[in-house]
Amino acid sequence: MKQLPEQLTKPFDASSVEKELYEMWEKSGYFNPDNLKGERPNAFSIVLPPPNVTGTLHTGSAIMLAIQDTIVRFKRMKGYKTLWLPGTDHAAIATQSKVEKDIYKKEGKTRHDIGREEMLKRINAFALESQATILTQMRSMGASLDWSRLAFTLDDERNLAVRTMFNKMYDDGLIYRGQRIVNWDPKGQTTISDDETESEERKGVMYTFKYSHDFPIAISSTRPETKVGDTAVAVHPDDERYKEYIGKEYTVEFAGCPIKIKIIADNAVEKDFGTGALGVTPAHSQIDWEIKERHNLPSKQVINEYAKMYGLANEELNGKKVTDAREYIVNWLKENNLIIKEEEVVQNVPIAQRTGAVIEPLPKLQWFIGVNKTFNHFGKETTLKELMRKVVDNKETSILPDRFEKVYFHWIDNLRDWCISRQIWYGHRIPVWYKGGEIYCDTEAPTGDGWTQDEDTLDTWFSSGLWTFSTLGWPNKTKDMETFHPTSLIETGHDILFFWIARMILFSTYALNETPFKQIYLHGLVRDAKGRKMSKSLDNILDPRELTKKYGTDALRMSLLVGNGPGNDLKLGEDKIKAYKNFANKIWNATRFVLERTTDHETDVELNNEDQAVYDAWIEKRLDITSDIENYRLHLASEKVYDYFWKVFCDDIIETRKARILENKEKESAQTLLLKLLREQIITIHPFMPFITEEIWKYIKRDSDDILMVTSW
RNA sequence: GGGCGAUUAGCUCAGUUGGUAGAGCAGCGCAUUUACACUGCGAAGGUCAGAGGUUCGAAUCCUCUAUUGCCCACCA
């Protein structure tokens, strides 16, 4: 028996080698594709979905890093010029509100007490300080990211890209400023896009009533407080019941407020719903606003940005919260005997995703991206919607799993103009300046006095939407753009398909006339062992930092890969992670055995027929695994790697060859077989479990070999 | 209301183009210092949600039903 190196005589201890190995990889320079050796005519590139700058590593980011790093390491070993580009996201609203909260807690001050400039300084300081945390944690997962290209959605280069894009779209007439009904978040004090809203089922009461006894038609509403803002009642043009009233105007006294109501006919009204008549409140309902536009009706705003009533003739109502106003008006209706019916209903109430506040639809002057507007695109008339549809339709990019293509198309078909302006301070400020009635849009401020810049900032997804090319140097013509765009793959959770993936497609097809990525891989959510969402209140959060300490990073990575097919949620319990810690130990011990028993045969001898057959079977298996990875079936590849090493190599091949080595029967062939299989499996396992394999490589590599990370697959 | 999934061993899930049902964990029996007890060997465990259809052959393809999850939607 051969004397083993000191390190190998002890059990494998992941925590003692991981940090050192990562530093070694980073120092090698091979994370940067410019330093990779050999010809490498084909490029493989991925941008990392940038985590929130103030965030910490959670199981969601761990799964993303595990999947992407496995693919990236594989491609690098396969000889591609491989770039995996890291960055962080400023996450406008989330970050600002966190800092605001902290300041209010410590100093009792609001952002308005502090002022825009000082506030931004503080948010920036917090963001940068916090960024270090998430970057360190990403390293701890073994992620082979090219840190030399690190980007931030709010740094100077990305700001230039944002201003350039805004300006280009403004010139093409795709970005416009308009008065519209927007989703107003009264808690966050800002507009939000349609995608940032959620709906929540709540019990409500549907009141059927008349404005006054003189008014001929009854209407229904769950929000009677908005009715003081009504300017019309709409009925279906074919509704015999109301035909005689169409075109007539009434002035009525409603809850102490005089309102002027015109009866109109519109096809949007359902004859069979409620009374078949719709009280039109243009200022506080999307559909009513559209009716107003069609019929040229007046609009009266009666609810302000704080979700309180205002501007009404009845002073008692002014300043009341909408819920209090509702109660007040229902009482008034009852006192005046105007209620015809009260019905308990379950309704979907729109909620702001970030703050949980009930959305108040308000008319506001905001910036929008027109998705249905026709414009000249590289010599062809088209719309943004068509561009977004086309790249998926013609397979320039394909989605895995493919059922999400339907989801994507459905979203596009229902997409309305995207409201991109936000009334917060942290973010890319809108590059538009005003002076008197003049308006100026460019990438730089206008010269001359008296110009003031638009106060608003852009939706955070505007800047992350440019991510695949803003990170490669756009709008400058760079070598990176030429080499790495379109990127090969984007890999992210399916929950941000609309927010992010779709927006990247929008900007890339628009500005570059090419898809941002050739392949989209969507993973699912990580849930706990019982299938519940991980949340603080359930106290079932698994912290990847603790898991890597306890079981080793390799074990955690494997547990996130095995059995986790694209698009499906993953249930994760500690048992599963522990199973892969055992696997790491198995690899370690098998290595010890092989190295102990093969002392005489550092060089290959010819295999006997039996051993050659075993080796050939492995080659088959390896081809199979390779094909799985190439087709993004990591859930199968990882399982096969595990199964072959343990069940075939250890339990069968080693056990039988062990006997032959001890009994000296065709010993050399057996030893060569074991060495070859060990060496090749360590290479194959490396993308999945980079740390233990790189550590073992130190003891099995030949003098001419480089580190395992760049060893040919 | 519309769309998309899921339903396979006690639990968690694989099953790539249809060809005699697989793994991990748990449980059961045996082995007792073996490279590895973070182990090995063995046995047990399933009408693949239900019904119908296509096929020589269906967990896999089609239709319907049930249960369940997710996404989307301005019924006032």
mmCIF file with all atom_site columns, C-alpha atoms (C1' of nucleotides) in Angstrom, chain A residues 220 269-270 273 278 287 348 403 406 410 568 571 575 581-582 585-586 589-590 592-593 628 633 635-636 639-640 646-647 650-651 655 658, chain B residues 1-6 11-16 22-26 34-41 69-76:
data_model
loop_
_atom_site.group_PDB
_atom_site.id
_atom_site.type_symbol
_atom_site.label_atom_id
_atom_site.label_alt_id
_atom_site.label_comp_id
_atom_site.label_asym_id
_atom_site.label_entity_id
_atom_site.label_seq_id
_atom_site.pdbx_PDB_ins_code
_atom_site.Cartn_x
_atom_site.Cartn_y
_atom_site.Cartn_z
_atom_site.occupancy
_atom_site.B_iso_or_equiv
_atom_site.pdbx_formal_charge
_atom_site.auth_seq_id
_atom_site.auth_comp_id
_atom_site.auth_asym_id
_atom_site.auth_atom_id
_atom_site.pdbx_PDB_model_num
ATOM 1  C CA    . SER A 1 220 ? -74.516 49.287 -8.510  1.00 0.00 ? 220 SER A CA    1
ATOM 2  C CA    . VAL A 1 269 ? -71.638 47.837 -20.536 1.00 0.00 ? 269 VAL A CA    1
ATOM 3  C CA    . GLU A 1 270 ? -73.093 44.402 -19.817 1.00 0.00 ? 270 GLU A CA    1
ATOM 4  C CA    . PHE A 1 273 ? -74.825 42.712 -14.838 1.00 0.00 ? 273 PHE A CA    1
ATOM 5  C CA    . LEU A 1 278 ? -72.856 51.732 -14.973 1.00 0.00 ? 278 LEU A CA    1
ATOM 6  C CA    . ILE A 1 287 ? -62.643 51.350 -17.696 1.00 0.00 ? 287 ILE A CA    1
ATOM 7  C CA    . ASN A 1 348 ? -60.596 41.156 -6.205  1.00 0.00 ? 348 ASN A CA    1
ATOM 8  C CA    . ARG A 1 403 ? -45.189 25.789 -21.722 1.00 0.00 ? 403 ARG A CA    1
ATOM 9  C CA    . LYS A 1 406 ? -47.981 30.367 -23.991 1.00 0.00 ? 406 LYS A CA    1
ATOM 10 C CA    . HIS A 1 410 ? -50.804 35.707 -23.362 1.00 0.00 ? 410 HIS A CA    1
ATOM 11 C CA    . ASN A 1 568 ? -40.930 23.037 -11.282 1.00 0.00 ? 568 ASN A CA    1
ATOM 12 C CA    . LYS A 1 571 ? -38.988 20.959 -2.076  1.00 0.00 ? 571 LYS A CA    1
ATOM 13 C CA    . ASP A 1 575 ? -32.241 15.246 4.724   1.00 0.00 ? 575 ASP A CA    1
ATOM 14 C CA    . LYS A 1 581 ? -22.717 15.427 2.081   1.00 0.00 ? 581 LYS A CA    1
ATOM 15 C CA    . ASN A 1 582 ? -22.506 11.651 2.354   1.00 0.00 ? 582 ASN A CA    1
ATOM 16 C CA    . ASN A 1 585 ? -17.554 11.709 1.706   1.00 0.00 ? 585 ASN A CA    1
ATOM 17 C CA    . LYS A 1 586 ? -17.976 8.714  -0.570  1.00 0.00 ? 586 LYS A CA    1
ATOM 18 C CA    . ASN A 1 589 ? -12.972 7.747  0.492   1.00 0.00 ? 589 ASN A CA    1
ATOM 19 C CA    . ALA A 1 590 ? -13.075 6.096  -2.913  1.00 0.00 ? 590 ALA A CA    1
ATOM 20 C CA    . ARG A 1 592 ? -8.272  7.349  -0.860  1.00 0.00 ? 592 ARG A CA    1
ATOM 21 C CA    . PHE A 1 593 ? -8.739  3.705  -1.712  1.00 0.00 ? 593 PHE A CA    1
ATOM 22 C CA    . ASP A 1 628 ? -28.065 15.979 -20.661 1.00 0.00 ? 628 ASP A CA    1
ATOM 23 C CA    . ARG A 1 633 ? -31.315 18.525 -18.159 1.00 0.00 ? 633 ARG A CA    1
ATOM 24 C CA    . HIS A 1 635 ? -31.698 17.279 -12.907 1.00 0.00 ? 635 HIS A CA    1
ATOM 25 C CA    . LEU A 1 636 ? -30.914 14.093 -14.830 1.00 0.00 ? 636 LEU A CA    1
ATOM 26 C CA    . GLU A 1 639 ? -28.478 12.163 -10.678 1.00 0.00 ? 639 GLU A CA    1
ATOM 27 C CA    . LYS A 1 640 ? -26.563 10.043 -13.187 1.00 0.00 ? 640 LYS A CA    1
ATOM 28 C CA    . TRP A 1 646 ? -21.766 5.315  -6.002  1.00 0.00 ? 646 TRP A CA    1
ATOM 29 C CA    . LYS A 1 647 ? -23.686 2.337  -7.334  1.00 0.00 ? 647 LYS A CA    1
ATOM 30 C CA    . CYS A 1 650 ? -17.884 2.097  -5.754  1.00 0.00 ? 650 CYS A CA    1
ATOM 31 C CA    . ASP A 1 651 ? -20.253 -0.769 -5.089  1.00 0.00 ? 651 ASP A CA    1
ATOM 32 C CA    . GLU A 1 655 ? -15.356 -4.056 -4.930  1.00 0.00 ? 655 GLU A CA    1
ATOM 33 C CA    . LYS A 1 658 ? -10.284 -4.815 -4.989  1.00 0.00 ? 658 LYS A CA    1
ATOM 34 C "C1'" . G   B 2 1   ? -64.224 33.856 -15.826 1.00 0.00 ? 1   G   B "C1'" 1
ATOM 35 C "C1'" . G   B 2 2   ? -59.698 32.370 -18.958 1.00 0.00 ? 2   G   B "C1'" 1
ATOM 36 C "C1'" . G   B 2 3   ? -54.980 29.823 -19.183 1.00 0.00 ? 3   G   B "C1'" 1
ATOM 37 C "C1'" . C   B 2 4   ? -51.066 26.470 -17.475 1.00 0.00 ? 4   C   B "C1'" 1
ATOM 38 C "C1'" . G   B 2 5   ? -49.276 22.573 -14.429 1.00 0.00 ? 5   G   B "C1'" 1
ATOM 39 C "C1'" . A   B 2 6   ? -49.480 18.458 -10.827 1.00 0.00 ? 6   A   B "C1'" 1
ATOM 40 C "C1'" . C   B 2 11  ? -42.512 10.696 2.488   1.00 0.00 ? 11  C   B "C1'" 1
ATOM 41 C "C1'" . U   B 2 12  ? -39.934 13.658 -1.588  1.00 0.00 ? 12  U   B "C1'" 1
ATOM 42 C "C1'" . C   B 2 13  ? -39.605 13.117 -6.515  1.00 0.00 ? 13  C   B "C1'" 1
ATOM 43 C "C1'" . A   B 2 14  ? -37.161 10.966 -11.507 1.00 0.00 ? 14  A   B "C1'" 1
ATOM 44 C "C1'" . G   B 2 15  ? -38.966 8.427  -15.677 1.00 0.00 ? 15  G   B "C1'" 1
ATOM 45 C "C1'" . U   B 2 16  ? -35.638 12.525 -22.395 1.00 0.00 ? 16  U   B "C1'" 1
ATOM 46 C "C1'" . G   B 2 22  ? -36.849 3.738  -10.739 1.00 0.00 ? 22  G   B "C1'" 1
ATOM 47 C "C1'" . A   B 2 23  ? -33.936 6.699  -6.995  1.00 0.00 ? 23  A   B "C1'" 1
ATOM 48 C "C1'" . G   B 2 24  ? -33.215 9.173  -2.295  1.00 0.00 ? 24  G   B "C1'" 1
ATOM 49 C "C1'" . C   B 2 25  ? -35.120 9.315  2.627   1.00 0.00 ? 25  C   B "C1'" 1
ATOM 50 C "C1'" . A   B 2 26  ? -37.863 6.429  6.272   1.00 0.00 ? 26  A   B "C1'" 1
ATOM 51 C "C1'" . U   B 2 34  ? -13.790 -3.236 5.751   1.00 0.00 ? 34  U   B "C1'" 1
ATOM 52 C "C1'" . A   B 2 35  ? -11.314 2.995  1.310   1.00 0.00 ? 35  A   B "C1'" 1
ATOM 53 C "C1'" . C   B 2 36  ? -15.922 4.722  3.556   1.00 0.00 ? 36  C   B "C1'" 1
ATOM 54 C "C1'" . A   B 2 37  ? -21.078 3.223  9.677   1.00 0.00 ? 37  A   B "C1'" 1
ATOM 55 C "C1'" . C   B 2 38  ? -21.330 9.886  6.446   1.00 0.00 ? 38  C   B "C1'" 1
ATOM 56 C "C1'" . U   B 2 39  ? -20.788 1.823  5.158   1.00 0.00 ? 39  U   B "C1'" 1
ATOM 57 C "C1'" . G   B 2 40  ? -22.071 -2.806 2.551   1.00 0.00 ? 40  G   B "C1'" 1
ATOM 58 C "C1'" . C   B 2 41  ? -25.509 -6.917 1.199   1.00 0.00 ? 41  C   B "C1'" 1
ATOM 59 C "C1'" . G   B 2 69  ? -51.457 24.205 -7.090  1.00 0.00 ? 69  G   B "C1'" 1
ATOM 60 C "C1'" . C   B 2 70  ? -49.961 28.492 -9.895  1.00 0.00 ? 70  C   B "C1'" 1
ATOM 61 C "C1'" . C   B 2 71  ? -50.607 32.573 -13.390 1.00 0.00 ? 71  C   B "C1'" 1
ATOM 62 C "C1'" . C   B 2 72  ? -53.739 36.083 -15.846 1.00 0.00 ? 72  C   B "C1'" 1
ATOM 63 C "C1'" . A   B 2 73  ? -58.496 39.193 -15.972 1.00 0.00 ? 73  A   B "C1'" 1
ATOM 64 C "C1'" . C   B 2 74  ? -61.462 46.715 -15.300 1.00 0.00 ? 74  C   B "C1'" 1
ATOM 65 C "C1'" . C   B 2 75  ? -67.908 42.733 -14.484 1.00 0.00 ? 75  C   B "C1'" 1
ATOM 66 C "C1'" . A   B 2 76  ? -69.146 48.219 -12.426 1.00 0.00 ? 76  A   B "C1'" 1
#
